[in-house]
Amino acid sequence: MIKWQHPLHKGGFIVSDQRRNLFFYYHPSHELDEKLTPLFQLASDNDFNVVNESKEANIIIAIGGDGTFLQAVRKTGFRQDCLYVGIRSHNEAGLYCDFDIDDHDEMIAAMKNAEVEVRRFPVIEATVNGESTYQCLNECSVRSTLIKSIVVDVHIDDLHFETFRGDGLVIATPTGSTAYNKSVNGAVVDPKLPCFQVSELASLNNNRYRTLGSSFILSGERTLKLDVRQDGNDHPVIGMDNEAFSIRNIRDVTIKLSDDVIKTVKMKHNTYWDRVKRTFL
Ligand code: NAP
Ligand code: MN
């Protein structure tokens, strides 16, 4: 357990005197602006500095929903030397958002000396055509952009595992398992497990194309390689969290667990499974 130290307590583990720069990431709106003024005041009353450049921040706070949190992480480059905090702006139960914009008491408790924990979320990295590598916190999906299905040779390490034909595949991180992955019947995975899950989008199954037909979960030590069959009329698009990359001529995508993690702050009793329960049950 790590305590979020007050600056007077020397040797603060997470938030020392030197690491009190906050950057707020949000989509400005009239409603939000009204709620942010007291929040900024709260921060400065507790000896935090609000900075205008994310590069100067030690703590990056996303205000909105899970989509905003994903964007904040992506737009700031999956920083390893930062803590990310999610604050939900509506009465929702964002899986990445531990704090409620209206619950100032909870935020003060976290900023002062209440017990908070740092959670580390696994990230996957996808390398396209052996050239460019992108990180994803939710998932990477490879999908056909046409009504026509795509054909993909699926390799696990050196093994040719299956030949997939269908709309595409979704490769989700544990925290992404509650998002797109869940809507295609994938399992919800505990983020304490360093792994990633592969799920099918409308696979065709016949004597030529045979797939496992269920989602499967790979250890963080494995590498998944997707070879897109080039038939001249294949037009896959790659989705990385909430961004689409319509790279022309996607030949292959290699996916593995990244060495990087996303560090977030959570209140001690607000576990992932508490939030899964609140969101879905
Ligand atoms: P969006 O299309 O605006 O919203 C997708 C919804 O998913 C939002 O309600 C969002 O929550 C929620 N969400 C995002 N990440 C989640 C997570 N890890 N666990 C549970 N719910 C989550 O897109 P977005 O908000 O920018 O999020 C992008 C994500 O949308 C993608 O990463 C993908 O997982 C998901 N997506 C889902 C489907 C599907 O379910 N069929 C299809 C395409 C994409 P907030 O409202 O709190 O932001
Ligand atoms: Mn191959």
Coordinates of C-alpha atoms and ligand atoms in Angstrom, one line a residue:
M1 CA 0.0 0.0 0.0
I2 CA 1.3 3.4 -0.9
K3 CA 0.3 6.6 0.8
W4 CA -0.3 9.7 -1.2
Q5 CA 1.8 12.0 0.9
H6 CA 1.2 15.5 1.9
P7 CA 4.2 17.7 0.9
L8 CA 5.0 18.3 4.6
H9 CA 5.7 14.6 5.0
K10 CA 9.1 14.3 3.4
G11 CA 9.9 11.4 1.2
G12 CA 6.4 11.1 -0.4
F13 CA 6.3 8.1 -2.5
I14 CA 4.0 9.0 -5.2
V15 CA 3.6 12.7 -4.9
S16 CA 6.7 14.3 -3.6
D17 CA 7.4 18.0 -3.7
Q18 CA 8.8 17.7 -7.2
R19 CA 5.9 15.7 -8.6
R20 CA 2.9 17.9 -8.0
N21 CA 2.2 19.2 -11.6
L22 CA -1.3 18.3 -12.8
F23 CA -2.4 18.4 -16.3
F24 CA -6.2 18.3 -17.0
Y25 CA -7.3 16.7 -20.3
Y26 CA -10.9 17.3 -21.2
H27 CA -13.2 18.6 -24.0
P28 CA -14.2 22.1 -22.9
S29 CA -17.9 22.8 -22.4
H30 CA -19.9 25.3 -20.5
E31 CA -21.0 22.7 -18.0
L32 CA -17.5 21.3 -17.4
D33 CA -15.9 24.8 -17.1
E34 CA -18.2 25.6 -14.2
K35 CA -17.2 22.4 -12.4
L36 CA -13.5 22.8 -13.1
T37 CA -13.1 26.2 -11.4
P38 CA -13.6 24.7 -7.9
L39 CA -11.5 21.7 -8.9
F40 CA -8.5 23.9 -9.9
Q41 CA -9.0 25.7 -6.6
L42 CA -9.0 22.4 -4.7
A43 CA -5.7 21.5 -6.4
S44 CA -4.0 24.7 -5.6
D45 CA -5.3 24.6 -2.0
N46 CA -3.6 21.3 -1.7
D47 CA -0.2 22.5 -3.1
F48 CA -0.6 21.1 -6.6
N49 CA 0.3 23.2 -9.7
V50 CA -2.0 23.1 -12.7
V51 CA 0.2 23.2 -15.8
N52 CA -0.8 24.0 -19.4
E53 CA 1.5 21.5 -21.1
S54 CA 1.1 17.8 -20.5
K55 CA 4.9 17.4 -20.9
E56 CA 5.4 19.3 -17.7
A57 CA 2.9 17.1 -15.8
N58 CA 3.6 14.3 -13.3
I59 CA -0.1 13.5 -13.0
I60 CA -2.5 13.6 -16.0
I61 CA -6.2 13.9 -15.2
A62 CA -8.7 12.9 -17.8
I63 CA -12.2 14.3 -17.2
G64 CA -15.1 12.7 -19.1
G65 CA -15.6 9.0 -19.6
D66 CA -13.5 6.0 -20.6
G67 CA -13.2 7.4 -24.1
T68 CA -11.7 10.6 -22.8
F69 CA -9.3 8.6 -20.6
L70 CA -8.2 6.5 -23.6
Q71 CA -7.6 9.7 -25.6
A72 CA -5.6 11.3 -22.8
V73 CA -3.3 8.3 -22.6
R74 CA -2.9 8.2 -26.4
K75 CA -2.4 11.9 -26.9
T76 CA 0.2 12.2 -24.2
G77 CA 2.1 9.2 -25.5
F78 CA 1.5 6.4 -22.9
R79 CA 3.8 8.1 -20.5
Q80 CA 5.7 5.9 -18.1
D81 CA 6.8 8.7 -15.8
C82 CA 3.2 9.9 -15.0
L83 CA 0.2 8.8 -13.1
Y84 CA -3.1 8.9 -14.9
V85 CA -6.3 9.7 -13.1
G86 CA -9.8 9.3 -14.5
I87 CA -12.6 11.6 -13.3
R88 CA -16.1 10.9 -14.7
S89 CA -18.0 14.0 -15.6
H90 CA -21.5 12.4 -15.8
N91 CA -23.3 10.1 -13.5
E92 CA -21.6 7.1 -15.1
A93 CA -19.4 4.3 -14.0
G94 CA -16.4 4.6 -16.3
L95 CA -14.1 1.6 -15.9
Y96 CA -11.1 3.9 -16.0
C97 CA -12.6 6.7 -14.0
D98 CA -12.2 6.2 -10.3
F99 CA -13.4 9.6 -9.2
D100 CA -16.6 11.6 -9.6
I101 CA -16.3 15.2 -10.6
D102 CA -18.9 16.2 -7.9
D103 CA -17.3 14.2 -5.1
H104 CA -14.8 16.7 -3.8
D105 CA -14.4 15.0 -0.5
E106 CA -13.1 11.9 -2.1
M107 CA -10.7 13.9 -4.2
I108 CA -9.4 15.8 -1.2
A109 CA -9.0 12.5 0.7
A110 CA -6.9 11.2 -2.2
M111 CA -4.9 14.4 -2.6
K112 CA -4.1 14.6 1.1
N113 CA -3.2 11.5 2.9
A114 CA -5.9 8.9 2.4
E115 CA -4.7 5.5 1.3
V116 CA -4.7 5.3 -2.4
E117 CA -3.2 2.6 -4.5
V118 CA -1.3 2.6 -7.8
R119 CA -2.6 0.2 -10.3
R120 CA -0.7 -0.9 -13.3
F121 CA -2.6 -1.8 -16.5
P122 CA -1.1 -3.9 -19.2
V123 CA -0.7 -2.3 -22.6
I124 CA -0.4 -4.1 -26.0
E125 CA 1.7 -3.1 -28.9
A126 CA 0.8 -3.6 -32.5
T127 CA 3.5 -3.5 -35.2
V128 CA 2.1 -3.0 -38.7
N129 CA 4.0 -4.4 -41.7
G130 CA 7.0 -4.7 -39.4
E131 CA 7.4 -1.0 -39.6
S132 CA 5.4 1.2 -37.2
T133 CA 4.5 0.2 -33.7
Y134 CA 1.5 1.6 -31.8
Q135 CA 0.4 1.0 -28.2
C136 CA -3.2 0.3 -27.2
L137 CA -4.8 0.4 -23.8
N138 CA -8.2 -1.1 -24.8
E139 CA -7.6 -3.1 -27.9
C140 CA -6.4 -3.4 -31.5
S141 CA -8.9 -4.5 -34.0
V142 CA -8.3 -5.6 -37.6
R143 CA -11.5 -5.3 -39.6
S144 CA -12.7 -5.4 -43.1
T145 CA -13.9 -2.0 -44.4
L146 CA -15.9 -3.6 -47.2
I147 CA -18.9 -5.9 -47.1
K148 CA -16.5 -8.5 -48.2
S149 CA -14.8 -10.5 -45.5
I150 CA -11.0 -10.7 -45.0
V151 CA -8.8 -13.7 -44.7
V152 CA -6.1 -13.8 -42.0
D153 CA -3.5 -16.4 -41.2
V154 CA -3.3 -16.4 -37.4
H155 CA 0.1 -17.4 -35.9
I156 CA 0.9 -17.9 -32.2
D157 CA 4.7 -17.6 -31.9
D158 CA 5.9 -19.9 -34.7
L159 CA 2.8 -21.9 -35.0
H160 CA 0.3 -21.4 -37.8
F161 CA -2.8 -21.7 -35.6
E162 CA -5.8 -21.0 -37.9
T163 CA -6.9 -19.4 -41.1
F164 CA -9.6 -16.9 -40.3
R165 CA -12.2 -15.6 -42.7
G166 CA -14.7 -13.1 -41.5
D167 CA -15.2 -9.5 -40.5
G168 CA -12.0 -9.3 -38.4
L169 CA -10.4 -9.9 -35.1
V170 CA -10.3 -8.0 -31.8
I171 CA -7.2 -8.2 -29.6
A172 CA -8.0 -6.8 -26.2
T173 CA -6.0 -6.0 -23.1
P174 CA -7.4 -7.0 -19.8
T175 CA -8.9 -3.5 -19.2
G176 CA -10.2 -3.5 -22.8
S177 CA -11.9 -6.7 -22.1
T178 CA -15.0 -4.9 -20.9
A179 CA -15.2 -2.8 -24.1
Y180 CA -15.4 -4.0 -27.7
N181 CA -14.2 -7.4 -26.6
K182 CA -17.2 -7.9 -24.3
S183 CA -19.7 -7.1 -27.0
V184 CA -18.3 -10.0 -29.1
N185 CA -18.7 -12.4 -26.2
G186 CA -15.1 -12.3 -25.0
A187 CA -14.4 -12.9 -21.3
V188 CA -13.8 -10.1 -18.8
V189 CA -10.2 -10.5 -17.6
D190 CA -8.6 -9.4 -14.4
P191 CA -6.1 -6.6 -15.2
K192 CA -3.7 -8.2 -12.7
L193 CA -3.1 -10.8 -15.4
P194 CA -0.5 -9.7 -17.9
C195 CA -2.1 -11.2 -21.0
F196 CA -4.2 -10.4 -24.1
Q197 CA -7.4 -11.8 -25.6
V198 CA -8.2 -12.6 -29.2
S199 CA -11.9 -12.6 -30.3
E200 CA -13.5 -13.2 -33.6
L201 CA -15.8 -10.9 -35.6
A202 CA -18.3 -13.1 -37.5
S203 CA -16.0 -15.9 -38.6
L204 CA -17.0 -18.1 -41.5
N205 CA -16.6 -21.8 -40.7
N206 CA -16.6 -24.4 -43.4
N207 CA -14.3 -27.0 -44.9
R208 CA -11.8 -24.4 -46.1
Y209 CA -11.8 -22.0 -43.2
R210 CA -11.9 -23.3 -39.7
T211 CA -11.3 -21.2 -36.6
L212 CA -11.4 -22.0 -33.0
G213 CA -14.8 -20.2 -32.7
S214 CA -14.2 -19.0 -29.2
S215 CA -12.1 -16.3 -27.7
F216 CA -8.6 -17.3 -26.5
I217 CA -6.3 -15.6 -24.0
L218 CA -2.5 -15.5 -24.6
S219 CA 0.2 -15.2 -22.0
G220 CA 2.2 -12.0 -22.1
E221 CA 5.2 -14.1 -23.3
R222 CA 3.5 -15.0 -26.6
T223 CA 3.5 -13.1 -29.9
L224 CA 0.5 -13.1 -32.2
K225 CA 1.0 -12.5 -35.8
L226 CA -1.8 -11.8 -38.2
D227 CA -1.0 -12.2 -41.9
V228 CA -3.7 -10.6 -44.0
R229 CA -4.1 -12.5 -47.3
Q230 CA -3.4 -10.2 -50.2
D231 CA -6.1 -10.8 -52.8
G232 CA -6.1 -7.4 -54.2
N233 CA -9.5 -6.7 -52.8
D234 CA -8.7 -6.8 -49.1
H235 CA -9.2 -3.5 -47.3
P236 CA -8.7 -3.9 -43.7
V237 CA -8.7 -1.0 -41.2
I238 CA -6.9 -1.2 -37.9
G239 CA -8.5 0.3 -34.9
M240 CA -6.3 1.3 -31.9
D241 CA -8.5 2.2 -29.0
N242 CA -10.6 5.1 -30.4
E243 CA -8.5 5.8 -33.4
A244 CA -8.7 4.3 -36.9
F245 CA -5.6 3.7 -39.0
S246 CA -6.6 3.1 -42.6
I247 CA -3.1 2.3 -43.6
R248 CA -3.0 1.1 -47.2
N249 CA -1.7 -2.4 -47.9
I250 CA -1.8 -3.9 -44.4
R251 CA 0.2 -7.1 -44.9
D252 CA 0.7 -8.2 -41.3
V253 CA 0.2 -7.1 -37.7
T254 CA 2.3 -8.4 -34.9
I255 CA 0.8 -8.0 -31.4
K256 CA 2.5 -8.5 -28.1
L257 CA 2.3 -7.3 -24.6
S258 CA 4.3 -4.1 -24.1
D259 CA 6.9 -3.6 -21.4
D260 CA 5.1 -0.4 -20.7
V261 CA 2.1 -0.2 -18.3
I262 CA -0.3 2.6 -17.6
K263 CA -0.2 3.6 -13.9
T264 CA -3.5 4.9 -12.4
V265 CA -4.5 5.9 -9.0
K266 CA -7.4 4.3 -7.3
M267 CA -9.1 4.5 -4.0
K268 CA -8.2 1.5 -1.9
H269 CA -11.6 -0.2 -1.9
N270 CA -12.6 0.5 -5.5
T271 CA -11.3 -2.6 -7.2
Y272 CA -11.7 -3.5 -10.9
W273 CA -14.3 -6.0 -10.0
D274 CA -16.2 -3.4 -7.9
R275 CA -16.3 -1.3 -11.0
V276 CA -17.3 -4.2 -13.3
K277 CA -20.2 -4.9 -11.0
R278 CA -21.3 -1.3 -10.9
T279 CA -21.1 -1.0 -14.7
F280 CA -22.8 -4.2 -15.7
L281 CA -24.7 -5.8 -12.9
Ligands
NAP1 P1 -17.4 5.4 -28.3 O1 -17.8 4.6 -29.5 O2 -17.7 6.8 -28.2 O3 -17.9 4.7 -27.0 C1 -17.8 3.3 -26.8 C2 -18.4 3.1 -25.4 O4 -17.5 2.2 -24.7 C3 -18.5 4.3 -24.4 O5 -19.7 4.2 -23.7 C4 -17.3 4.1 -23.6 O6 -17.4 4.7 -22.3 C5 -17.1 2.7 -23.5 N1 -15.8 2.2 -23.2 C6 -14.6 2.6 -23.7 N2 -13.6 1.8 -23.2 C7 -14.2 1.0 -22.3 C8 -13.7 0.0 -21.4 N3 -12.4 -0.3 -21.3 N4 -14.6 -0.7 -20.7 C9 -15.9 -0.5 -20.8 N5 -16.4 0.5 -21.5 C10 -15.6 1.2 -22.3 O7 -15.8 5.2 -28.2 P2 -14.8 5.6 -27.0 O8 -15.6 6.0 -25.8 O9 -13.9 6.6 -27.6 O10 -14.1 4.3 -26.8 C11 -13.5 3.6 -27.8 C12 -13.8 2.2 -27.6 O11 -15.1 1.9 -28.1 C13 -12.9 1.2 -28.3 O12 -11.7 1.0 -27.6 C14 -13.8 0.0 -28.3 O13 -13.5 -0.9 -27.2 C15 -15.2 0.5 -28.2 N6 -15.9 0.0 -29.3 C16 -16.9 -0.9 -29.0 C17 -17.7 -1.5 -29.9 C18 -18.7 -2.4 -29.5 O14 -18.9 -2.6 -28.3 N7 -19.4 -3.1 -30.4 C19 -17.4 -1.2 -31.3 C20 -16.4 -0.3 -31.6 C21 -15.7 0.3 -30.6 P3 -17.5 6.2 -22.0 O15 -18.9 6.7 -22.4 O16 -17.3 6.3 -20.5 O17 -16.4 6.9 -22.8
MN2 MN 1.8 -16.8 -42.7

